[in-house]
Short mmCIF file of C-alpha atoms and ligand atoms in Angstrom, two decimals:
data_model
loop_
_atom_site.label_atom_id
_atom_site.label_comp_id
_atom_site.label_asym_id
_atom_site.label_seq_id
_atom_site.Cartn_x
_atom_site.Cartn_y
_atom_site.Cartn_z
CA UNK L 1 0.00 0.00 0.00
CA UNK L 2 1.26 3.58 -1.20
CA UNK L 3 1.46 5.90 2.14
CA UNK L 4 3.75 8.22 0.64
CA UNK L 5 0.81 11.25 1.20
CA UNK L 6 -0.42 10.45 4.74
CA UNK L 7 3.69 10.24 5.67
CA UNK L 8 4.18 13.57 4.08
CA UNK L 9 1.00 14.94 5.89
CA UNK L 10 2.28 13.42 9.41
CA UNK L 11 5.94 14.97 8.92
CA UNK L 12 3.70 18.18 8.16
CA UNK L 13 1.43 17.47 11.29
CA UNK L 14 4.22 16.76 14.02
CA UNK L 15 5.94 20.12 13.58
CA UNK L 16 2.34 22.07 14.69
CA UNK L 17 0.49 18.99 16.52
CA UNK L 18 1.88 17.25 19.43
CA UNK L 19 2.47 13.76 18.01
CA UNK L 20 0.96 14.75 14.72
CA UNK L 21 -2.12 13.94 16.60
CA UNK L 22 -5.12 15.22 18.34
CA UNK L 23 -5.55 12.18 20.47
CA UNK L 24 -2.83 10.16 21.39
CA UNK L 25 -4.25 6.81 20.44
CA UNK L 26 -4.30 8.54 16.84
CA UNK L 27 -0.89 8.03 16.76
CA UNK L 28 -0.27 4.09 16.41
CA UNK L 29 2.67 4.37 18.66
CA UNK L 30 1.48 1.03 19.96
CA UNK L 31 1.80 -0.59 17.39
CA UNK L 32 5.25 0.61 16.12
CA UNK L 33 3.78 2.84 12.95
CA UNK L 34 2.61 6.03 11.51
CA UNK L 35 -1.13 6.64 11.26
CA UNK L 36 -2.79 7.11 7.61
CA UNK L 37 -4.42 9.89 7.30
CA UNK L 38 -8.20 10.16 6.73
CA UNK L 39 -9.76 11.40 3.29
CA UNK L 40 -13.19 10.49 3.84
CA UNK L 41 -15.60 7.85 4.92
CA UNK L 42 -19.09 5.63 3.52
CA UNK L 43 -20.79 2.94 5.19
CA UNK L 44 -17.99 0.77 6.72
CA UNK L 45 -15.36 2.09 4.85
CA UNK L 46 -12.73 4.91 5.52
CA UNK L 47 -10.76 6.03 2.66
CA UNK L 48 -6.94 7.73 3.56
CA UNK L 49 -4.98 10.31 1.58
CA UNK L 50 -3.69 8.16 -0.48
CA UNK L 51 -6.64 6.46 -1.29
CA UNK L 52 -6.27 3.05 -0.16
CA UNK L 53 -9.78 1.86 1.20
CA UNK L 54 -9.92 0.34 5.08
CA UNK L 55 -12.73 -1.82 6.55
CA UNK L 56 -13.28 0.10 9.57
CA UNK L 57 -13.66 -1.62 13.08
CA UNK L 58 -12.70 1.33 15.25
CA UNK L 59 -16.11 3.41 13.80
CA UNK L 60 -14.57 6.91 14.94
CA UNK L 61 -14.28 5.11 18.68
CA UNK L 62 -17.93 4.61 19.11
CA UNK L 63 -19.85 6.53 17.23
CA UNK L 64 -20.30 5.06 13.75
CA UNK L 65 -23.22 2.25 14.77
CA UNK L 66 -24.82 3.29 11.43
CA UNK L 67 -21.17 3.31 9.43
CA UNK L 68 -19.60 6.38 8.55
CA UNK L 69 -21.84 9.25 6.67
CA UNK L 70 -25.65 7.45 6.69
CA UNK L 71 -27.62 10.02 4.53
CA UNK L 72 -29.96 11.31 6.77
CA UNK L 73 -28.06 12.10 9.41
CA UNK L 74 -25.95 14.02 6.53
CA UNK L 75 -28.57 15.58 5.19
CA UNK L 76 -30.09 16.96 8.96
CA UNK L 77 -27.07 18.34 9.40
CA UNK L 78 -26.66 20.16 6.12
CA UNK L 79 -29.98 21.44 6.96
CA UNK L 80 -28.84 22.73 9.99
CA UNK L 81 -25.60 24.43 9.02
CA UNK L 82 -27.98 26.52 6.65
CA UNK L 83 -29.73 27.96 9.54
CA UNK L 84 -26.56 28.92 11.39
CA UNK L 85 -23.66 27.25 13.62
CA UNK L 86 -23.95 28.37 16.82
CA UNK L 87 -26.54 30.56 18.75
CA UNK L 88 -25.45 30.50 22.39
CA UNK L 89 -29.29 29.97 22.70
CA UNK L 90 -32.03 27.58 23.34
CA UNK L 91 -33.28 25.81 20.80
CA UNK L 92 -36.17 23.36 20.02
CA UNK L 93 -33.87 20.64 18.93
CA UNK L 94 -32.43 20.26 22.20
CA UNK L 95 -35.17 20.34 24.30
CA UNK L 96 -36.13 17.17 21.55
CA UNK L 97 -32.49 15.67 22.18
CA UNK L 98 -33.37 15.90 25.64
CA UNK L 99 -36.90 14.10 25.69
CA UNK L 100 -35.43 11.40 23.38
CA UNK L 101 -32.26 10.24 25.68
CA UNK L 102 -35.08 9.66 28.57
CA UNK L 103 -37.16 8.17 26.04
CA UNK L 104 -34.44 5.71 25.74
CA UNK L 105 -33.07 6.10 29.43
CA UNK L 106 -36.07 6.74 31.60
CA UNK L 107 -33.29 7.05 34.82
CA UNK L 108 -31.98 10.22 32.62
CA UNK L 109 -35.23 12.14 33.75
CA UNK L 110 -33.37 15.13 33.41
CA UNK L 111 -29.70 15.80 30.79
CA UNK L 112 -27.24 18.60 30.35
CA UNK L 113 -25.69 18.69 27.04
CA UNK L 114 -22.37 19.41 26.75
CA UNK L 115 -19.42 18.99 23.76
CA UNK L 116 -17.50 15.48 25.11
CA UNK L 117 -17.45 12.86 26.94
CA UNK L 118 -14.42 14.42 29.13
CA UNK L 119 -17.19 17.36 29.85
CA UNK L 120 -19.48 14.85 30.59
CA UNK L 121 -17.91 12.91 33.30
CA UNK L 122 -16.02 15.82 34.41
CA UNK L 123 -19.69 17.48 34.94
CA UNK L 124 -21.77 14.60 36.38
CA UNK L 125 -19.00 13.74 39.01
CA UNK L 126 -19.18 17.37 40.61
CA UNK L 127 -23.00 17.03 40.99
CA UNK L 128 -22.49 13.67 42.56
CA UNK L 129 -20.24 15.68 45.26
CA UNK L 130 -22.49 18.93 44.90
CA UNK L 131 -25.48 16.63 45.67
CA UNK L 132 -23.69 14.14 48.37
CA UNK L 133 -21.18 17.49 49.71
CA UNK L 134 -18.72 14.60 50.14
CA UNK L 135 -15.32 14.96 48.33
CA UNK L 136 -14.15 11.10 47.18
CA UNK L 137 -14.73 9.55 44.47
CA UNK L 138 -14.40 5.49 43.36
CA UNK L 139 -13.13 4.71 40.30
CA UNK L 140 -11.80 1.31 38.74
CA UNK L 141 -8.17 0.54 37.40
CA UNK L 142 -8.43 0.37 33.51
CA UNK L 143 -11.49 2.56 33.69
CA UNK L 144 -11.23 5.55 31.24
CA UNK L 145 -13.50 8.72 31.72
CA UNK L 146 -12.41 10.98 29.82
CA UNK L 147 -8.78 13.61 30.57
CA UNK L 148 -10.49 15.71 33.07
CA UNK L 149 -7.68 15.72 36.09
CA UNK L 150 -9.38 13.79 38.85
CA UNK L 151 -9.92 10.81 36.67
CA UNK L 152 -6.48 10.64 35.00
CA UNK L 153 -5.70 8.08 37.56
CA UNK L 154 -4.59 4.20 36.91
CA UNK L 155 -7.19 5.16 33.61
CA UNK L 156 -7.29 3.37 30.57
CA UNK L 157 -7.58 3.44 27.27
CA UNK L 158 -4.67 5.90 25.78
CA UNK L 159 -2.75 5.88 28.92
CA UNK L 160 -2.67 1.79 28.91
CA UNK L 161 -1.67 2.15 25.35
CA UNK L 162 1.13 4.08 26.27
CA UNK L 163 1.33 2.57 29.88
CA UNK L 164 1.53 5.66 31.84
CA UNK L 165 -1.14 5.06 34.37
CA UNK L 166 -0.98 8.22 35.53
CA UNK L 167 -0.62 11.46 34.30
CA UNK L 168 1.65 14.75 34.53
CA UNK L 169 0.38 17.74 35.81
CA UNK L 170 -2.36 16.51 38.07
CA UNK L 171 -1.99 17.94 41.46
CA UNK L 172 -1.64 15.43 43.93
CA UNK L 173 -4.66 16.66 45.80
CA UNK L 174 -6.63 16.21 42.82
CA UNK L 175 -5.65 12.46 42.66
CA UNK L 176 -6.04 12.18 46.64
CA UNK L 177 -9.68 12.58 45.93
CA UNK L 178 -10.19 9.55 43.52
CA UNK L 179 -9.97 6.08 45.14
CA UNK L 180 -9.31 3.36 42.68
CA UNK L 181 -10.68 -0.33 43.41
CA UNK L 182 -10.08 -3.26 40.96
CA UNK L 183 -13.05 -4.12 38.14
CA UNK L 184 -14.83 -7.42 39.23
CA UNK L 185 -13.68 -7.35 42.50
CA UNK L 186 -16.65 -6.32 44.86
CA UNK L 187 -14.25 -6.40 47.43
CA UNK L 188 -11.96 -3.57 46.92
CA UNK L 189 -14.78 -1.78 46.65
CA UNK L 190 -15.58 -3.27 49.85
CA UNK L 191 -13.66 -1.81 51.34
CA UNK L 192 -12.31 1.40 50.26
CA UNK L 193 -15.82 2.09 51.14
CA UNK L 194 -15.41 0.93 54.75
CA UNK L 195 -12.36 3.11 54.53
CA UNK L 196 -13.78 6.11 53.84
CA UNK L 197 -16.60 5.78 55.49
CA UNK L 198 -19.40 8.97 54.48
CA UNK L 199 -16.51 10.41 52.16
CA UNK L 200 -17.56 8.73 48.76
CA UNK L 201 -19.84 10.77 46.68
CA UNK L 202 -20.00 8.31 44.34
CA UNK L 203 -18.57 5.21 42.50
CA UNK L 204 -17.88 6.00 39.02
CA UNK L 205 -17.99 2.84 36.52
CA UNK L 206 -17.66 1.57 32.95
CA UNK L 207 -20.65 -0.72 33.00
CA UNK L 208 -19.03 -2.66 30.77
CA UNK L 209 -15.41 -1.38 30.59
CA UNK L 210 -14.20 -1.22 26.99
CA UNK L 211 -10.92 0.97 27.71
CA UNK L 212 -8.80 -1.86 28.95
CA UNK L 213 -9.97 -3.97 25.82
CA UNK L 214 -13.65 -5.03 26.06
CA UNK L 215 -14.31 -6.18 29.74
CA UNK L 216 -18.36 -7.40 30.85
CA UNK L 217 -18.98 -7.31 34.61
CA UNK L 218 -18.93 -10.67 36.40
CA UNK L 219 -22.54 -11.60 37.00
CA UNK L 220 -23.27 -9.62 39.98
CA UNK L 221 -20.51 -7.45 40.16
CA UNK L 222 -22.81 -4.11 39.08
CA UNK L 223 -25.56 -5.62 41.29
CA UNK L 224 -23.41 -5.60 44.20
CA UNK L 225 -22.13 -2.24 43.52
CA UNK L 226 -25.46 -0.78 43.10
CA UNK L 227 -26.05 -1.86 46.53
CA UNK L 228 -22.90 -0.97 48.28
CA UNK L 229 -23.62 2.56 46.97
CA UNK L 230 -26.70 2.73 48.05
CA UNK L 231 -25.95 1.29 51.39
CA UNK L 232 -23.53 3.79 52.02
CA UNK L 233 -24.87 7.04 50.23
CA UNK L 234 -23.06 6.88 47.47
CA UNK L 235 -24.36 7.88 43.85
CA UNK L 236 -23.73 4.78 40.94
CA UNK L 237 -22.42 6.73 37.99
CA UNK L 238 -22.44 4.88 35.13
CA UNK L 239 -20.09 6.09 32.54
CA UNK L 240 -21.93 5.11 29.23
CA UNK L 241 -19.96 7.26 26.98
CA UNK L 242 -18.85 4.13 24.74
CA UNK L 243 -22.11 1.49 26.20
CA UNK L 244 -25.03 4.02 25.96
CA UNK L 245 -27.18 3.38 22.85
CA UNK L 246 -24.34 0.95 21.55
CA UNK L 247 -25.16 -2.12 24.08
CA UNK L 248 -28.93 -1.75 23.73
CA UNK L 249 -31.35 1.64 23.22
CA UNK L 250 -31.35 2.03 26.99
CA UNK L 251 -27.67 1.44 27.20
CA UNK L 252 -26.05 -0.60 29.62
CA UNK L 253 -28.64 -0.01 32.03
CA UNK L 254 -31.54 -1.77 29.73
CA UNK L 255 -28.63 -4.39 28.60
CA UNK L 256 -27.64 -5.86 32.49
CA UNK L 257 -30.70 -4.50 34.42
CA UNK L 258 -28.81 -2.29 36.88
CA UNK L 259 -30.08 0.91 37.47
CA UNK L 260 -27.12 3.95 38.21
CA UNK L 261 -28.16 7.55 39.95
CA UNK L 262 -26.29 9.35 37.11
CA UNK L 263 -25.28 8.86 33.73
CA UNK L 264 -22.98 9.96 30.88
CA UNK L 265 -23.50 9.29 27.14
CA UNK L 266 -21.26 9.93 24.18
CA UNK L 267 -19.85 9.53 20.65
CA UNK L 268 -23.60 7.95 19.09
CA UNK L 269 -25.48 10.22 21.21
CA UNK L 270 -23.91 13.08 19.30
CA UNK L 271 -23.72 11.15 16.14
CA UNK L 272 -20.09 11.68 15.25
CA UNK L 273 -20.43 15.33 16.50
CA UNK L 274 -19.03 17.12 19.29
CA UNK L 275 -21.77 16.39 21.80
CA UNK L 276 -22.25 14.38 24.83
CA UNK L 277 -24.88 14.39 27.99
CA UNK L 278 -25.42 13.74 31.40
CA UNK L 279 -28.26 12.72 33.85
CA UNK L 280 -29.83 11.45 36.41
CA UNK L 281 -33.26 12.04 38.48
CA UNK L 282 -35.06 15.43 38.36
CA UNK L 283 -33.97 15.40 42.05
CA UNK L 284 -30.42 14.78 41.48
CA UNK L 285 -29.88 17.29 38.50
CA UNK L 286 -31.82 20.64 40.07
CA UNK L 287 -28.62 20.92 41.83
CA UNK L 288 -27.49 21.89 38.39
CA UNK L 289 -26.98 25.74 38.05
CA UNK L 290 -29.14 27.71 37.45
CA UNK L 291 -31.59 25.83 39.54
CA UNK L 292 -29.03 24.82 41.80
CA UNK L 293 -25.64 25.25 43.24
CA UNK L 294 -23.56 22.88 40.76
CA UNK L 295 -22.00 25.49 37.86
CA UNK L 296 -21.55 23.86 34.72
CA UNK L 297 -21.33 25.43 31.82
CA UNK L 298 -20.39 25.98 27.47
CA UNK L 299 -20.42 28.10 24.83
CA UNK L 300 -21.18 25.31 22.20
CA UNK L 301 -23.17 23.22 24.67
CA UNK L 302 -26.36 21.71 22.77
CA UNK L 303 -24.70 23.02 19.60
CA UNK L 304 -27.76 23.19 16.89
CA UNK L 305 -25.87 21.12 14.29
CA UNK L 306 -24.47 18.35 16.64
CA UNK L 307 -27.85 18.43 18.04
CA UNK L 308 -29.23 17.60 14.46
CA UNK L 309 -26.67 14.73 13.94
CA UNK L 310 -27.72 13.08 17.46
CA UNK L 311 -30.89 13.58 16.81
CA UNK L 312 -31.46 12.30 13.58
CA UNK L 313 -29.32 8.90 15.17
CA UNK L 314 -31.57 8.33 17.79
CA UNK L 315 -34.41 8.58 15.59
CA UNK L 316 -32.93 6.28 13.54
CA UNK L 317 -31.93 3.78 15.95
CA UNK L 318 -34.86 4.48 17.87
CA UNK L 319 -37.49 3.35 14.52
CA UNK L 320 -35.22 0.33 13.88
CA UNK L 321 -34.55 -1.60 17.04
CA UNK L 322 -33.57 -4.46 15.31
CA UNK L 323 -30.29 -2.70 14.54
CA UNK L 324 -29.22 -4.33 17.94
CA UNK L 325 -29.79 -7.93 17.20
CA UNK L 326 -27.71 -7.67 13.81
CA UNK L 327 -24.62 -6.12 15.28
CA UNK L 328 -24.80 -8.32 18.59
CA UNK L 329 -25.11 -11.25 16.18
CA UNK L 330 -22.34 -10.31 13.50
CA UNK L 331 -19.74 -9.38 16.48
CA UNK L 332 -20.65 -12.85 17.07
CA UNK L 333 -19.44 -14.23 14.03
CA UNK L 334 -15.73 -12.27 14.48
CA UNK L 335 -15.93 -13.64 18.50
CA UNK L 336 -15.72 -16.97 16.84
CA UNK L 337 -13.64 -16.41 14.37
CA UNK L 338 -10.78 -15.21 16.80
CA UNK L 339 -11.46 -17.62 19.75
CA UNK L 340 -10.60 -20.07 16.45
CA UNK L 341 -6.92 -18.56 16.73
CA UNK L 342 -6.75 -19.00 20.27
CA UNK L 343 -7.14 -15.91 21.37
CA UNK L 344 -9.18 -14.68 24.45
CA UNK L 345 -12.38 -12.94 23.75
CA UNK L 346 -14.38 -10.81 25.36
CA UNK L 347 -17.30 -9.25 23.70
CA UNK L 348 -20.27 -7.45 25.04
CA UNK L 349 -23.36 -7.08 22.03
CA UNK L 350 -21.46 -5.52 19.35
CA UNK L 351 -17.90 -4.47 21.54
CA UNK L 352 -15.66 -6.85 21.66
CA UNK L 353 -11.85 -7.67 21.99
CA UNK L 354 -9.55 -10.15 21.07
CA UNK L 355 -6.61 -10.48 23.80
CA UNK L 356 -3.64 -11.72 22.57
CA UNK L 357 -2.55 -13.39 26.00
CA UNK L 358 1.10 -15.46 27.04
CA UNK L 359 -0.65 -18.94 27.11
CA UNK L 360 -2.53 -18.15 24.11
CA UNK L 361 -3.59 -21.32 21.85
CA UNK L 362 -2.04 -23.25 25.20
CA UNK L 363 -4.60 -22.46 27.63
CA UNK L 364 -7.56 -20.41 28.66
CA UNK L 365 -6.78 -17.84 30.25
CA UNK L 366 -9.42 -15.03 31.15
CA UNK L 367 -8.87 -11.23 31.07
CA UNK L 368 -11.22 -9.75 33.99
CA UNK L 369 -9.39 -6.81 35.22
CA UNK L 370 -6.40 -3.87 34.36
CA UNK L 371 -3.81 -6.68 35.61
CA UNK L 372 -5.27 -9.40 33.39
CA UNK L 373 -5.52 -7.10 30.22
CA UNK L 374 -2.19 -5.53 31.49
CA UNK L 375 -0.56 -9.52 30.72
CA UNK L 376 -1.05 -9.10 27.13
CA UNK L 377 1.20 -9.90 24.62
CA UNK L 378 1.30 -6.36 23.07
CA UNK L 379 3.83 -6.72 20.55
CA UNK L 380 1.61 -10.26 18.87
CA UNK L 381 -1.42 -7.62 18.80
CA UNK L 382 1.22 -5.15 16.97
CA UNK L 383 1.92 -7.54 14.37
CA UNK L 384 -1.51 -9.00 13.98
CA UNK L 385 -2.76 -4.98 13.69
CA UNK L 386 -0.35 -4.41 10.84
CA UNK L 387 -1.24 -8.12 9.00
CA UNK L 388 -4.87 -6.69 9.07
CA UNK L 389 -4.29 -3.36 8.17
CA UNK L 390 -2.25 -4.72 5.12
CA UNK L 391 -5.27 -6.78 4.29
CA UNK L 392 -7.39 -3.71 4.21
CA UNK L 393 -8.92 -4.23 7.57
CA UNK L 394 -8.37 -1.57 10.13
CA UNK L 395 -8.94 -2.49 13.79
CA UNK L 396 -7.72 0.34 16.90
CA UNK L 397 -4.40 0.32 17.07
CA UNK L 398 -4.23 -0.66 20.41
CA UNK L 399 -4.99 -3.83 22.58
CA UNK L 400 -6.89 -1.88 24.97
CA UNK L 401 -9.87 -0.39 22.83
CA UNK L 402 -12.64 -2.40 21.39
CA UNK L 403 -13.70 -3.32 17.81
CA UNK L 404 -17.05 -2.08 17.04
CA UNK L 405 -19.02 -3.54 14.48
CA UNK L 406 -21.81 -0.92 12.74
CA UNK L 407 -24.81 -1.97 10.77
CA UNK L 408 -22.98 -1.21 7.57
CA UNK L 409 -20.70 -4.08 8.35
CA UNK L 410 -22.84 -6.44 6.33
CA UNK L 411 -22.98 -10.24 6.98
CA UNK L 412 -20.74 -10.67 3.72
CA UNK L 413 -18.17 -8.42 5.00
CA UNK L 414 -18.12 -10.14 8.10
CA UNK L 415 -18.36 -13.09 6.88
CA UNK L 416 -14.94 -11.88 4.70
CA UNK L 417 -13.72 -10.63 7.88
CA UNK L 418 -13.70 -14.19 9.37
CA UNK L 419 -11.94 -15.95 6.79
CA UNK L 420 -9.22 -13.20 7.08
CA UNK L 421 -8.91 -14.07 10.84
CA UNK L 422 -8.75 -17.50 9.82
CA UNK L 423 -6.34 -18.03 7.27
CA UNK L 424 -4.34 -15.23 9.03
CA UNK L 425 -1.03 -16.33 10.79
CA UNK L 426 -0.59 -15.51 14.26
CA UNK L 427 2.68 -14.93 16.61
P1 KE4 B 1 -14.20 12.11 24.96
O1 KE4 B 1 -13.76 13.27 25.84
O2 KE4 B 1 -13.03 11.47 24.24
O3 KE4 B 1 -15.35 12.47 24.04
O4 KE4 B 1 -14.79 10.96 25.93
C1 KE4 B 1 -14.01 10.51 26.98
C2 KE4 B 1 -14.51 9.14 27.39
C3 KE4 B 1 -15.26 9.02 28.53
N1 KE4 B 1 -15.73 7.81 28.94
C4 KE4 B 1 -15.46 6.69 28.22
C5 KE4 B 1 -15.98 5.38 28.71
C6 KE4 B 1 -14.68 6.76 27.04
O5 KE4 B 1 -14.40 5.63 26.36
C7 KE4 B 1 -14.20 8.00 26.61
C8 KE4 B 1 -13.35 8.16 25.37
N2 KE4 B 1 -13.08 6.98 24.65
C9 KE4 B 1 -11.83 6.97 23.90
C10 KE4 B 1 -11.66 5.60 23.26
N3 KE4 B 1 -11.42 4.59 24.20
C11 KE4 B 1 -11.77 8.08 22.91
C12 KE4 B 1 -10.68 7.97 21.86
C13 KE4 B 1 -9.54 8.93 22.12
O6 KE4 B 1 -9.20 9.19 23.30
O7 KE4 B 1 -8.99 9.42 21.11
#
């Protein structure tokens, strides 16, 4: 495959972008390489600068459940743009956006919109310690929620990629206030709680974590923690940013049952545009400025075109529910095809990861938590993520994110997929 354009335009990128990037993940440092650059996008397909044509498995992180560029969510937002960009107003479509996401999440009675998922979690934690007035927070090793500074601690996603659990410049205060317990362990929980007795505001939680790799909770491991919060006054917050309107219409919370005190969507509720909520009970969120003493706040919050494109998503997801069985059922068909090569999978609807552990092809071995995932074999991934990529198939360049399958990914090019996987050889 010709590069020779995206390579000119990353020597061109890393003299004005840090890394060339504007996410770190972006910049295939895991996996030993420089990133293509995009030229455009249809259906399941992403097309780089030099035109070489990629099945795409990473769907923008999240967002692409319908593929890349579905016409009507085009075409709502074209309509948009014509009206104007940005208002710094109220308008009709949000208060629509609004009504929708508790349409789909009835525990979201009331949502702020605001322009990421980093805003998002950022936002709902202070109004679980605005609400509680207690300063701690719980959050799980290989958990990712976003860069905002209390949560940049033993996180996931990019900062597993690049293992650097933590990050610079977060004052150590900031970090003293977020209490990190292990995923699928009840009892860490357990007992940071008992540790910090009345100081938790609230336990913040991938419902199913998808930032250390794709990992499901153990049965009864949200159950339990839905309980231990409540037991001890603590708000559930789950962090749906990847699982909301992916795992099911209602999320993770229709998907396992469990019912959180707040939430935070992402990436499909914006519908590739910079948008993403948060909510909880009407009770919870009137602590929200202006009706209460929370301040959150954003010039392009509930933005009128990024409103469009989440709207016209949720409508479309929300007419065709069936969406849900296809995708579950074709991430299926790539679950198998991996387990096949030996490989550990986890997979949760249409998320799912393939772990390329030591004992792989020897023996089953499980990946349940940061120190499981952290066992991988990152360099095999490496070199399976460049055998794919050269085979036109582009998966996240890391070991820790999750292949999402879209509804554009049609059975054939699944089925395609799989016999890829297949015939594929594997260190
Ligand atoms: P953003 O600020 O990137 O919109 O959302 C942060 C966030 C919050 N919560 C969860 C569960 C998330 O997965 C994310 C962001 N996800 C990553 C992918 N694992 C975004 C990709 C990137 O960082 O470039």
């Amino acid at each position: 495959m010709d590069h020779s354009r995206s390579e000119q335009l990353f020597e061109q990128a890393q003299r004005r972008i840090p890394g060339g990037v504007n996410s770190p993940v972006r910049a295939f440092r895991a996996v030993g390489s420089h990133p293509f650059f995009v030229e455009r996008a249809q259906g399941p397909w992403l097309i780089d600068a030099d035109g070489n044509r990629y099945l795409d498995y990473v769907c923008s992180w999240g967002p692409g459940i319908l593929g890349h560029a579905h016409p009507r969510v085009i075409e709502a937002v074209q309509k948009a743009c014509a009206g104007g960009l940005s208002f710094g107003a109220p308008t009709a479509g949000e208060v629509e956006l609004a009504e929708r996401i508790a349409a789909c999440v009835p525990d979201a009675e009331m949502v702020r919109l605001v322009s990421s998922g980093t805003e998002a979690v950022m936002s709902a934690v202070r109004v679980a310690r605005g609400f509680t007035g207690r300063e701690k927070i719980i959050k799980f090793s290989g958990n990712y929620h976003g860069h905002s500074d209390g949560l940049l601690v033993k996180a996931g996603s990019g900062l597993m990629t690049q293992s650097v659990p933590d990050s610079a410049g977060v004052p150590a205060g900031y970090a003293a206030c977020t209490l990190t317990a292990v995923y699928n362990d009840i009892e860490s929980v357990r007992r940071l709680m008992e540790e910090n007795e009345g100081q938790v505001a609230a336990v913040v939680v991938e419902p199913v974590a998808a930032n250390m790799g794709v990992v499901p909770p153990k049965p009864g491991f949200l159950e339990e923690l839905r309980q231990i919060t409540k037991a001890q006054g603590a708000l559930l917050l789950f962090d749906e940013v990847i699982t909301g309107f992916r795992l099911a219409l209602g999320g993770a919370s229709e998907y396992t049952g469990v019912h959180a005190d707040l939430y935070t969507f992402g990436k499909i509720v914006g519908g590739g545009m910079p948008l993403a909520a948060y909510g909880g009970s009407r009770e919870i969120m009137s602590c929200v400025a202006p009706l209460g003493a929370v301040y959150q706040a954003g010039t392009l919050s509930g933005n009128p075109v990024a409103v469009a494109a989440g709207l016209e998503m949720l409508k479309i997801l929300m007419e065709d529910t069936g969406i849900y069985e296809r995708i579950d059922r074709r991430a299926n068909m790539l679950a198998e095809a991996f387990r096949g090569k030996g490989l550990t999978v986890n997979r949760a609807g249409s998320l799912l990861s393939a772990f390329f552990m030591p004992g792989r092809g020897e023996k089953e071995e499980r990946v349940e938590n940061y120190e499981d995932a952290c066992r991988c074999d990152t360099k095999a991934f490496a070199a399976y993520f460049h055998k794919m990529l050269e085979q036109g198939i582009y998966v996240a360049p890391s070991q820790f994110e999750a292949m999402f399958v879209s509804d554009a990914h049609t059975e054939d090019l699944i089925g395609r997929t799989c016999r890829i996987i297949t015939e594929m050889e594997l260190r």
